[in-house]
Coordinates of C-alpha atoms in Angstrom, one line a residue:
Chain A
M215 CA -37.5 5.3 -31.9
S216 CA -34.3 6.5 -30.4
Y217 CA -31.9 4.2 -28.6
I218 CA -31.6 6.4 -25.5
E219 CA -34.5 8.6 -24.5
V220 CA -34.3 11.0 -21.5
K221 CA -37.5 12.8 -20.6
G222 CA -38.2 15.5 -18.1
L223 CA -35.4 14.4 -15.8
D224 CA -35.1 16.2 -12.4
Y225 CA -32.6 15.5 -9.7
S226 CA -31.6 17.2 -6.5
Y227 CA -29.1 16.2 -3.8
T228 CA -30.6 18.5 -1.3
K229 CA -34.2 19.6 -1.2
N230 CA -33.9 23.1 -2.4
K231 CA -31.2 22.9 -5.0
K232 CA -31.9 21.1 -8.2
V233 CA -28.8 19.8 -10.0
L234 CA -30.7 18.6 -13.1
K235 CA -33.8 20.4 -14.3
N236 CA -36.2 19.0 -16.9
I237 CA -33.5 17.3 -19.0
D238 CA -34.9 16.2 -22.4
F239 CA -32.8 14.5 -25.1
S240 CA -32.5 11.4 -27.2
I241 CA -29.6 9.6 -28.7
N242 CA -29.6 7.3 -31.7
K243 CA -27.8 4.0 -31.9
G244 CA -24.2 4.5 -32.9
D245 CA -24.1 8.2 -32.1
W246 CA -21.1 9.9 -30.5
V247 CA -22.4 12.6 -28.2
A248 CA -20.2 14.9 -26.2
V249 CA -21.9 16.3 -23.0
L250 CA -20.3 19.7 -22.3
G251 CA -20.8 22.0 -19.4
H252 CA -19.1 24.2 -16.8
N253 CA -18.2 22.9 -13.3
G254 CA -21.3 22.0 -11.4
S255 CA -23.6 22.0 -14.5
G256 CA -24.8 18.5 -13.7
K257 CA -22.8 16.5 -16.3
S258 CA -21.6 13.8 -13.9
T259 CA -25.0 13.6 -12.2
L260 CA -26.6 13.0 -15.5
A261 CA -24.1 10.1 -16.2
K262 CA -24.8 8.6 -12.8
A263 CA -28.5 8.8 -13.4
M264 CA -28.2 7.0 -16.7
V265 CA -26.5 3.9 -15.2
G266 CA -29.0 3.9 -12.3
L267 CA -26.5 4.8 -9.6
I268 CA -28.9 7.6 -8.5
E269 CA -32.6 7.7 -8.8
P270 CA -34.1 10.8 -10.5
S271 CA -36.8 12.7 -8.6
I272 CA -39.0 13.0 -11.7
G273 CA -38.7 12.0 -15.3
S274 CA -37.7 8.8 -17.1
I275 CA -34.8 7.3 -18.9
K276 CA -35.4 4.7 -21.6
I277 CA -32.6 2.7 -23.0
D278 CA -33.4 0.4 -26.0
G279 CA -37.1 0.6 -25.2
L280 CA -36.5 -0.4 -21.5
E281 CA -37.4 2.1 -18.9
L282 CA -34.9 2.4 -16.1
N283 CA -36.3 1.5 -12.7
Q284 CA -35.5 -0.8 -9.8
D285 CA -36.5 -3.9 -11.7
T286 CA -34.7 -3.2 -14.9
V287 CA -31.5 -1.6 -13.6
Y288 CA -29.5 -4.8 -13.9
D289 CA -30.6 -5.4 -17.4
I290 CA -29.9 -1.8 -18.4
R291 CA -26.4 -2.1 -16.9
R292 CA -25.7 -4.9 -19.3
K293 CA -26.2 -2.5 -22.1
I294 CA -24.5 0.6 -20.7
G295 CA -21.1 0.9 -19.1
I296 CA -19.3 3.8 -17.6
V297 CA -15.6 4.8 -17.4
F298 CA -15.0 7.1 -14.5
Q299 CA -12.6 10.0 -14.0
N300 CA -10.1 8.5 -11.5
P301 CA -8.3 5.5 -13.0
D302 CA -7.4 4.1 -9.6
N303 CA -10.8 4.1 -8.0
Q304 CA -12.4 1.9 -10.6
F305 CA -9.8 -0.8 -10.8
V306 CA -11.3 -3.6 -8.8
G307 CA -9.1 -6.6 -9.6
V308 CA -5.7 -7.4 -8.2
T309 CA -4.4 -7.8 -11.8
V310 CA -5.4 -6.6 -15.2
K311 CA -6.9 -10.0 -16.0
D312 CA -8.9 -10.0 -12.8
D313 CA -10.2 -6.5 -13.5
I314 CA -11.4 -7.3 -17.0
A315 CA -13.1 -10.4 -15.6
F316 CA -14.9 -8.6 -12.8
G317 CA -17.9 -7.4 -14.7
M318 CA -18.2 -10.8 -16.4
E319 CA -18.0 -12.6 -13.1
N320 CA -20.9 -10.5 -11.9
L321 CA -22.9 -11.5 -15.0
A322 CA -22.0 -15.2 -14.3
V323 CA -20.3 -15.7 -17.6
P324 CA -18.8 -19.2 -17.8
R325 CA -15.1 -19.4 -17.2
E326 CA -14.1 -20.6 -20.7
E327 CA -16.0 -17.8 -22.3
M328 CA -14.4 -15.3 -19.9
L329 CA -10.9 -16.3 -20.9
K330 CA -11.8 -16.0 -24.6
R331 CA -13.2 -12.5 -24.1
I332 CA -10.4 -11.4 -21.9
D333 CA -7.9 -12.3 -24.6
F334 CA -10.0 -10.7 -27.3
F335 CA -10.7 -7.4 -25.6
A336 CA -7.3 -7.0 -24.0
K337 CA -5.9 -7.2 -27.5
K338 CA -8.4 -4.6 -28.6
V339 CA -7.1 -2.0 -26.1
Q340 CA -3.5 -3.3 -26.6
M341 CA -3.1 -4.5 -23.0
E342 CA -2.5 -8.2 -23.8
K343 CA 1.1 -8.0 -22.6
Y344 CA 0.0 -6.7 -19.2
L345 CA -2.6 -9.2 -18.2
D346 CA -0.7 -10.3 -15.1
K347 CA 0.4 -6.8 -14.0
E348 CA -0.9 -5.1 -10.9
P349 CA -2.5 -1.6 -11.1
S350 CA 0.5 0.0 -9.3
Q351 CA 2.6 -1.0 -12.3
L352 CA 0.4 0.7 -14.9
S353 CA 0.0 4.2 -16.1
G354 CA -3.2 6.2 -15.8
G355 CA -4.0 5.8 -19.5
Q356 CA -3.3 2.0 -19.3
K357 CA -5.7 1.7 -16.4
Q358 CA -8.4 3.6 -18.3
R359 CA -7.9 1.2 -21.2
V360 CA -8.3 -1.8 -18.9
A361 CA -11.6 -0.2 -17.7
I362 CA -12.7 0.1 -21.3
A363 CA -11.8 -3.6 -21.9
G364 CA -13.8 -4.6 -18.8
I365 CA -16.9 -2.8 -20.1
L366 CA -16.5 -4.2 -23.6
A367 CA -16.2 -7.7 -22.2
M368 CA -19.6 -7.3 -20.7
Q369 CA -20.8 -6.8 -24.3
T370 CA -22.4 -3.4 -23.6
D371 CA -23.1 -1.3 -26.6
I372 CA -23.2 2.1 -24.9
I373 CA -20.2 3.5 -23.1
I374 CA -20.2 6.7 -21.0
F375 CA -16.9 8.4 -20.5
D376 CA -17.2 10.5 -17.4
E377 CA -14.3 12.9 -17.8
A378 CA -12.2 9.8 -18.4
T379 CA -9.3 11.7 -19.8
S380 CA -9.1 14.6 -17.3
M381 CA -6.6 12.9 -15.0
L382 CA -4.3 11.8 -17.8
D383 CA -1.2 13.4 -19.3
P384 CA -1.7 15.0 -22.8
F385 CA -0.1 12.0 -24.5
S386 CA -2.3 9.4 -22.9
R387 CA -5.2 11.6 -23.4
E388 CA -4.7 11.7 -27.1
D389 CA -4.1 8.0 -27.1
L390 CA -7.4 7.3 -25.3
M391 CA -9.3 9.6 -27.7
K392 CA -8.0 7.4 -30.5
Y393 CA -9.5 4.3 -28.9
I394 CA -12.8 6.1 -28.3
K395 CA -12.9 7.1 -32.0
K396 CA -12.2 3.4 -32.9
L397 CA -15.0 2.2 -30.7
H398 CA -17.3 4.7 -32.4
E399 CA -16.3 3.4 -35.8
E400 CA -17.2 -0.1 -34.7
G401 CA -20.7 1.0 -34.0
L402 CA -20.8 1.6 -30.3
T403 CA -22.9 4.4 -28.9
I404 CA -20.6 6.8 -27.0
I405 CA -21.5 9.5 -24.5
M406 CA -18.5 11.5 -23.6
I407 CA -18.7 13.9 -20.7
T408 CA -16.0 16.6 -20.8
H409 CA -15.3 20.2 -20.3
D410 CA -12.6 20.2 -23.0
I411 CA -14.1 21.6 -26.2
N412 CA -11.3 20.3 -28.3
E413 CA -12.2 16.8 -27.3
A414 CA -15.9 17.5 -27.8
L415 CA -15.3 18.6 -31.4
L416 CA -14.5 15.0 -32.3
A417 CA -18.0 14.0 -31.5
D418 CA -21.0 14.0 -33.9
K419 CA -23.2 15.8 -31.5
M420 CA -22.9 18.1 -28.6
L421 CA -25.2 18.4 -25.6
I422 CA -24.4 21.5 -23.7
L423 CA -25.6 21.7 -20.1
K424 CA -25.8 25.0 -18.2
S425 CA -26.8 25.1 -14.5
G426 CA -28.6 21.7 -14.8
E427 CA -30.5 22.5 -17.9
V428 CA -30.0 21.5 -21.6
F429 CA -28.7 24.7 -23.1
A430 CA -28.1 23.4 -26.6
Y431 CA -28.2 20.0 -28.3
D432 CA -27.2 19.8 -32.0
D433 CA -24.6 18.7 -34.5
S434 CA -21.1 19.7 -33.6
H435 CA -20.7 21.5 -36.9
S436 CA -23.8 23.6 -36.7
L437 CA -23.2 24.5 -33.1
M438 CA -19.7 25.7 -33.9
K439 CA -21.1 28.3 -36.2
D440 CA -22.9 29.9 -33.3
K441 CA -20.2 31.4 -31.1
D442 CA -22.6 32.7 -28.5
V443 CA -23.7 29.3 -27.5
F444 CA -20.3 28.5 -26.0
R445 CA -19.9 31.9 -24.4
N446 CA -23.3 31.9 -22.8
S447 CA -22.7 28.5 -21.3
Y448 CA -19.4 29.6 -19.7
L449 CA -17.3 27.5 -22.0
E450 CA -14.1 28.5 -23.7
L451 CA -14.1 28.5 -27.5
P452 CA -11.3 26.6 -29.3
V453 CA -8.6 28.9 -30.5
A454 CA -9.2 28.1 -34.2
L455 CA -12.8 29.0 -33.8
E456 CA -12.1 32.2 -32.0
I457 CA -9.7 33.3 -34.7
A458 CA -12.2 32.3 -37.5
N459 CA -14.8 34.4 -35.8
S460 CA -12.6 37.4 -35.4
L461 CA -11.6 37.1 -39.1
T462 CA -15.2 37.1 -40.3
E463 CA -15.8 40.1 -38.2
K464 CA -12.6 41.7 -39.5
K465 CA -11.2 42.4 -36.0
Y466 CA -7.6 41.9 -37.0
D467 CA -6.1 43.3 -33.8
S468 CA -7.9 40.6 -31.8
V469 CA -6.7 37.9 -34.3
K470 CA -3.1 39.0 -33.6
E471 CA -3.7 38.9 -29.9
K472 CA -5.3 35.5 -30.0
L473 CA -2.4 34.1 -32.2
W474 CA 0.2 35.5 -29.7
E475 CA -1.7 33.9 -26.9
Y476 CA -1.8 30.6 -28.7
V477 CA 1.9 30.6 -29.5
S478 CA 3.0 31.6 -26.0
M479 CA 0.8 28.8 -24.6
K480 CA 2.4 26.1 -26.7
Chain B
M184 CA 5.4 3.4 -4.7
N185 CA 6.1 0.5 -7.0
G186 CA 7.1 -3.0 -6.0
I187 CA 5.6 -3.1 -2.5
I188 CA 5.4 -6.8 -1.7
I189 CA 2.3 -7.7 0.2
G190 CA 2.8 -10.8 2.3
Q191 CA 5.9 -12.9 1.8
F192 CA 5.1 -14.6 -1.5
I193 CA 8.2 -15.2 -3.6
P194 CA 7.6 -16.5 -7.1
G195 CA 9.0 -19.9 -7.7
D196 CA 8.2 -23.4 -8.9
G197 CA 8.8 -25.8 -6.1
F198 CA 6.4 -28.6 -5.1
F199 CA 4.3 -26.4 -2.8
Y200 CA 3.7 -23.8 -5.4
K201 CA 1.6 -26.2 -7.3
V202 CA -0.4 -27.4 -4.4
D203 CA -4.0 -26.2 -4.2
P204 CA -4.2 -23.4 -1.5
R205 CA -7.1 -25.2 0.1
S206 CA -5.1 -28.3 0.9
K207 CA -2.2 -26.1 2.0
I208 CA -4.2 -24.1 4.4
A209 CA -6.1 -27.1 5.9
G210 CA -2.9 -29.2 6.0
I211 CA -0.9 -26.6 7.8
F212 CA -3.7 -25.9 10.2
F213 CA -3.9 -29.5 11.2
L214 CA -0.1 -30.0 11.3
M215 CA 0.0 -27.1 13.8
I216 CA -2.6 -28.7 16.0
A217 CA -0.7 -32.0 15.8
V218 CA 2.6 -30.3 16.9
F219 CA 0.8 -29.1 20.0
L220 CA -0.3 -32.7 20.7
L221 CA 3.2 -33.9 20.9
K222 CA 4.5 -34.5 24.4
D223 CA 8.2 -34.8 24.7
I224 CA 11.4 -33.5 23.2
Y225 CA 12.1 -36.6 21.0
Q226 CA 8.8 -36.3 19.3
V227 CA 9.2 -32.6 18.5
L228 CA 12.7 -33.3 17.3
G229 CA 11.2 -35.8 14.9
A230 CA 8.6 -33.3 13.8
L231 CA 11.4 -30.7 13.3
L232 CA 13.3 -33.1 11.0
L233 CA 10.1 -33.8 9.1
T234 CA 9.5 -30.1 8.7
F235 CA 13.0 -29.6 7.3
G236 CA 12.2 -32.5 5.0
L237 CA 9.2 -30.5 3.7
L238 CA 11.5 -27.5 3.1
I239 CA 13.9 -29.7 1.1
I240 CA 11.0 -31.3 -0.9
G241 CA 9.6 -27.8 -1.6
K242 CA 13.1 -26.5 -2.6
I243 CA 12.6 -23.6 -0.1
S244 CA 15.9 -22.1 1.1
F245 CA 16.6 -22.2 4.8
I246 CA 17.8 -18.6 4.7
K247 CA 14.4 -17.4 3.6
V248 CA 12.8 -19.3 6.5
L249 CA 15.4 -17.9 8.9
K250 CA 14.5 -14.4 7.7
G251 CA 10.9 -15.2 8.6
L252 CA 12.1 -16.1 12.1
K253 CA 13.8 -12.7 12.6
P254 CA 10.8 -10.8 14.0
I255 CA 10.1 -13.4 16.7
F256 CA 13.8 -14.0 17.6
I257 CA 13.4 -12.0 20.9
L258 CA 10.3 -14.1 21.7
L259 CA 12.2 -17.3 21.2
I260 CA 15.1 -16.2 23.5
F261 CA 12.6 -15.0 26.1
T262 CA 10.7 -18.3 26.1
F263 CA 13.9 -20.2 26.3
V264 CA 15.3 -18.2 29.3
F265 CA 11.9 -18.2 31.0
Q266 CA 11.4 -21.9 30.8
I267 CA 14.9 -22.6 32.2
L268 CA 14.3 -20.4 35.2
I269 CA 10.8 -21.5 36.0
N270 CA 10.9 -25.3 35.7
R271 CA 12.1 -27.1 38.8
Q272 CA 11.8 -30.7 38.0
G273 CA 14.3 -33.5 37.5
N274 CA 18.0 -33.5 38.5
I275 CA 19.7 -30.3 39.4
L276 CA 22.4 -29.4 36.9
V277 CA 23.7 -26.0 37.9
D278 CA 23.6 -24.5 41.3
T279 CA 25.6 -21.4 41.8
N280 CA 25.3 -18.0 43.4
L281 CA 25.1 -15.0 41.1
N282 CA 26.8 -12.0 42.6
I283 CA 25.8 -8.6 41.5
S284 CA 28.5 -6.2 42.5
L285 CA 30.0 -2.9 41.4
I286 CA 32.8 -4.5 39.4
N287 CA 30.5 -7.0 37.8
I288 CA 28.2 -4.3 36.6
G289 CA 31.1 -2.3 35.4
L290 CA 32.4 -5.2 33.4
V291 CA 29.1 -5.9 31.8
I292 CA 28.8 -2.2 30.9
I293 CA 32.2 -2.3 29.2
L294 CA 31.2 -5.5 27.4
F295 CA 28.0 -3.7 26.2
V296 CA 29.9 -0.8 24.9
I297 CA 32.2 -3.1 23.0
W298 CA 29.2 -4.9 21.6
R299 CA 27.5 -1.8 20.4
F300 CA 30.8 -0.5 19.0
L301 CA 31.4 -3.7 17.0
A302 CA 27.7 -3.8 15.9
K303 CA 28.8 -1.6 12.9
F304 CA 30.0 -4.9 11.3
K305 CA 26.6 -6.0 10.5
K306 CA 27.5 -9.4 9.2
F307 CA 28.3 -10.8 12.6
N308 CA 25.5 -9.0 14.4
F309 CA 24.0 -12.2 15.7
L310 CA 27.3 -13.7 16.9
L311 CA 28.2 -10.5 18.7
F312 CA 24.9 -10.6 20.4
L313 CA 25.4 -14.1 21.6
G314 CA 29.0 -13.2 22.7
F315 CA 27.5 -10.3 24.8
L316 CA 24.9 -12.6 26.3
F317 CA 27.1 -15.4 27.3
G318 CA 29.9 -13.0 28.3
S319 CA 27.7 -11.3 30.8
I320 CA 26.4 -14.5 32.2
F321 CA 30.0 -15.7 32.6
I322 CA 30.9 -12.5 34.4
F323 CA 28.0 -12.8 36.8
I324 CA 28.8 -16.4 37.7
Y325 CA 32.6 -16.5 37.9
S326 CA 33.9 -13.0 38.7
S327 CA 34.6 -12.6 42.4
F328 CA 37.1 -10.3 43.8
S329 CA 38.1 -9.9 47.4
F330 CA 37.9 -6.2 47.3
D331 CA 34.5 -6.1 45.6
Y332 CA 31.4 -4.3 47.0
N333 CA 28.7 -7.0 46.8
L334 CA 25.3 -5.4 46.3
T335 CA 23.2 -8.5 46.2
S336 CA 23.4 -12.1 45.2
F337 CA 20.9 -14.8 44.4
N338 CA 20.9 -18.5 43.8
L339 CA 20.7 -19.7 40.2
Q340 CA 19.4 -23.3 39.9
I341 CA 19.0 -25.0 36.5
Y342 CA 17.3 -28.3 36.4
E343 CA 17.5 -31.1 33.8
K344 CA 13.8 -30.9 33.0
G345 CA 14.1 -27.1 32.7
I346 CA 16.5 -27.3 29.9
E347 CA 14.5 -30.1 28.2
M348 CA 11.3 -28.1 28.4
S349 CA 12.9 -24.9 27.1
I350 CA 14.3 -26.7 24.1
F351 CA 10.9 -28.5 23.6
V352 CA 9.0 -25.2 23.6
V353 CA 11.5 -23.4 21.3
I354 CA 11.5 -26.3 18.8
R355 CA 7.7 -26.3 18.8
L356 CA 7.6 -22.6 18.0
L357 CA 10.2 -23.1 15.3
I358 CA 8.1 -25.8 13.6
I359 CA 5.0 -23.7 13.7
I360 CA 6.7 -20.7 12.2
T361 CA 8.5 -22.7 9.5
L362 CA 5.1 -24.3 8.6
S363 CA 3.4 -20.9 8.2
T364 CA 6.3 -19.6 6.3
I365 CA 6.0 -22.5 3.8
L366 CA 2.4 -21.4 3.3
T367 CA 3.0 -17.7 2.9
L368 CA 6.2 -18.1 0.8
T369 CA 4.5 -20.3 -1.8
T370 CA 1.0 -19.0 -2.0
K371 CA -0.1 -15.8 -3.7
P372 CA -2.3 -13.5 -1.5
T373 CA -5.1 -13.9 -4.1
D374 CA -4.9 -17.7 -3.9
L375 CA -4.7 -17.5 -0.2
T376 CA -8.0 -15.5 0.0
Q377 CA -9.6 -17.8 -2.5
G378 CA -8.6 -20.9 -0.6
L379 CA -9.9 -19.4 2.6
E380 CA -13.2 -18.4 0.8
S381 CA -13.6 -22.0 -0.4
L382 CA -12.8 -23.5 3.0
L383 CA -15.1 -21.1 4.9
S384 CA -18.0 -21.5 2.4
P385 CA -19.8 -24.1 4.7
L386 CA -20.3 -21.2 7.1
K387 CA -22.9 -19.7 4.7
K388 CA -25.4 -21.8 6.6
I389 CA -24.9 -19.7 9.8
G390 CA -25.0 -16.5 7.8
F391 CA -21.3 -15.9 7.1
N392 CA -20.8 -15.0 3.5
S393 CA -17.3 -16.1 2.6
E394 CA -17.5 -14.7 -0.9
D395 CA -18.0 -11.2 0.3
F396 CA -15.3 -11.8 2.9
A397 CA -12.8 -12.9 0.2
L398 CA -13.7 -9.9 -2.0
I399 CA -13.2 -7.5 0.9
I400 CA -9.7 -9.0 1.5
S401 CA -8.7 -9.0 -2.1
I402 CA -9.8 -5.4 -2.6
S403 CA -7.9 -4.3 0.5
L404 CA -4.8 -6.1 -0.8
R405 CA -5.3 -4.3 -4.1
Y406 CA -5.5 -0.9 -2.5
I407 CA -2.6 -1.2 -0.1
P408 CA 0.0 0.2 -2.6
T409 CA -2.4 2.9 -3.7
I410 CA -3.0 4.0 -0.1
F411 CA 0.8 4.0 0.5
D412 CA 1.2 6.2 -2.5
E413 CA -1.4 8.5 -1.1
A414 CA 0.2 8.6 2.3
N415 CA 3.5 9.5 0.7
K416 CA 2.0 12.4 -1.2
I417 CA 0.3 13.8 1.8
M418 CA 3.5 13.5 3.8
Q419 CA 5.3 15.4 1.2
A420 CA 2.5 18.0 1.1
Q421 CA 2.6 18.4 4.8
A422 CA 6.4 18.5 4.8
S423 CA 6.4 21.3 2.2
R424 CA 4.3 23.3 4.7
G425 CA 6.8 22.7 7.5
A426 CA 5.7 19.5 9.1
D427 CA 8.6 17.4 10.3
F428 CA 7.8 13.7 10.6
S429 CA 11.2 12.5 11.7
E430 CA 12.0 14.7 14.7
G431 CA 10.4 16.3 17.7
K432 CA 9.0 15.1 20.9
L433 CA 6.4 12.4 21.2
K434 CA 3.6 14.9 21.5
E435 CA 4.7 16.7 18.4
K436 CA 5.1 13.5 16.5
L437 CA 1.6 12.4 17.5
K438 CA 0.2 15.7 16.2
Q439 CA 2.0 15.2 12.9
V440 CA 0.6 11.7 12.6
I441 CA -2.9 13.1 13.1
S442 CA -2.2 15.6 10.3
L443 CA -1.5 12.6 8.1
L444 CA -4.3 10.3 9.3
I445 CA -7.2 12.7 8.9
P446 CA -6.7 13.4 5.2
M447 CA -5.9 9.7 4.7
F448 CA -9.3 8.8 6.2
I449 CA -11.2 11.4 4.1
I450 CA -9.5 10.3 0.9
A451 CA -10.1 6.6 1.7
F452 CA -13.8 7.3 2.2
M453 CA -14.1 9.2 -1.1
R454 CA -12.2 6.4 -2.8
S455 CA -14.5 3.8 -1.4
E456 CA -17.5 5.7 -2.6
E457 CA -16.2 5.9 -6.1
L458 CA -15.2 2.3 -6.0
A459 CA -18.6 1.3 -4.9
D460 CA -20.1 3.2 -7.8
A461 CA -17.7 1.6 -10.3
M462 CA -18.5 -1.9 -8.9
E463 CA -22.2 -1.3 -9.0
S464 CA -22.2 0.0 -12.5
R465 CA -20.4 -3.2 -13.5
N466 CA -23.4 -5.1 -12.3
F467 CA -22.0 -6.2 -8.9
V468 CA -24.7 -7.3 -6.5
P469 CA -23.6 -8.4 -3.1
G470 CA -24.5 -12.0 -2.4
K471 CA -25.4 -12.8 -6.0
A472 CA -23.9 -15.9 -7.5
R473 CA -20.9 -15.1 -9.6
T474 CA -18.5 -17.1 -11.7
R475 CA -14.8 -17.0 -11.0
I476 CA -11.9 -16.4 -13.3
H477 CA -9.5 -18.2 -11.0
E478 CA -10.0 -21.8 -10.7
L479 CA -8.8 -24.1 -7.9
N480 CA -7.9 -27.5 -9.1
Y481 CA -6.8 -30.5 -7.0
S482 CA -4.0 -32.7 -8.3
Y483 CA -2.0 -35.7 -7.1
R484 CA 0.1 -33.3 -5.0
D485 CA -2.9 -32.4 -2.9
V486 CA -3.5 -36.1 -2.2
L487 CA 0.1 -36.3 -1.1
V488 CA -0.2 -33.3 1.2
T489 CA -3.5 -34.5 2.7
A490 CA -2.1 -38.0 3.2
F491 CA 1.0 -36.6 5.0
T492 CA -1.2 -34.4 7.2
V493 CA -3.5 -37.2 8.1
V494 CA -0.7 -39.6 9.0
F495 CA 1.2 -37.0 11.0
F496 CA -1.9 -36.0 12.8
A497 CA -2.9 -39.6 13.6
V498 CA 0.6 -40.4 14.9
A499 CA 0.6 -37.3 17.1
L500 CA -2.8 -38.2 18.5
L501 CA -1.7 -41.8 19.2
F502 CA 1.4 -40.4 21.1
R503 CA -0.9 -38.1 23.0
L504 CA -3.2 -40.9 24.0
N505 CA -0.3 -43.1 25.0
V506 CA -1.3 -45.8 22.5
L507 CA 2.1 -45.5 20.8
G508 CA 4.7 -45.5 23.5
Y509 CA 8.2 -46.4 24.3

């Protein structure tokens, strides 16, 4: 049985317009799945539904054999954590230490244990020197790392990144991707919501949403061979892939154009 | 905007920094009540000396406390003058006629111009102000010229009790402000809220959840710099579209403030929604029992502070009830 199972999920904010339509997919333990989609495709809504912040109209979400409902939502939130887009709006504590502790305080972890875990996980995201700093003294990337530490400290084994890199500068973005990769190597299940294909290419699997429906769900490598998938779901192909496609089709003019475009962008 | 200091806390390592916030808050609360129980000038003078003693024990510099007095300086002067003029008990000390005449007013205006002109030398600001104050009083009392046009005159009477009472009231205010400054200078805002939370926790029985209250305060404190940042950005954005926040008439200024406030409100609401999501996803349930990363610990210092408070309060009460007398 899969670790995460989503079946026939429907959700609508208003009566007529469905944001999610009949979403079906499953994720194995330890997978790294990128959820891709254009603006308004329902990516973030899906993430919110998976941590029980919104209740789907129809359908079920099962995590580790536990079906998400009003009674199990607190147990499920022990297994699944979410890092949001805006680094400032998820920093609850007055200092880094307080913020890492916040989730554990909610779970009523004893103080001695909390201090141990704070030290351990702050080191893991390399924030151990900043424990007494306030959020206004940290960069966006550092705040996101603190958010990760806060989730890890709750001993969750699934982390959702809801466009967690989109408000960061390119350098911190790359940095954060390294941490995500490391977490994946340590066996965590990672669901990464993004609209950046270059980021999504790092994941094992890609789940492509289009207007609230699952458009494609497969290995990243097999998906990449099918250029129409990206085009039809309003996503931009990575430059390397576009050039490769043009080369196989022997459209050399278009290769030249793409290369010029790429060089002038850099 | 980095380095905004919330509250007056200044890091340090004096005696009061290590006192538990609970005993500090409770102690200062009861000391303030005790100061109001005192009846005459000798008692408050004694209390003032004790307060200075506290400052010395806590290694808190007088200058910092004086800075804390700055905002209420006008209030102090007003109270002082008011008490002198109102109270009409005891022996009469001063009884003169104040003449308000053209030359008097002229002289005071000249003095005022000199004061404002010299106010550039910021160092002696306070001395200059006193010079102006006493200079004008002097002019009103003693200047009389035979060729003057007297507009009006009134009788100024100052009584012994009036001076005593005004000094009494001012000293009492001084003590109270110094005490609260000791608290805010030596206690971190987070400790302050946690201390309050702990002290207010008995109110749970009547339905007041002090934990939620403390969380609300600590989150507001955490978001003050963020909101300031936001306000700055919006002000710049509005300025780049031609808004001018520094000039214009009151009406225009009001309009510009509204153009700042409305986006601020909308952003604050969006923020709070996202924050609520983030807190909920980290398993926060309002009212549920939580453990705390910060621990409050009593030490021998708290015993000292509490003992001092109890003795001070008891003595003040005995003075009040005329048990201790002289």
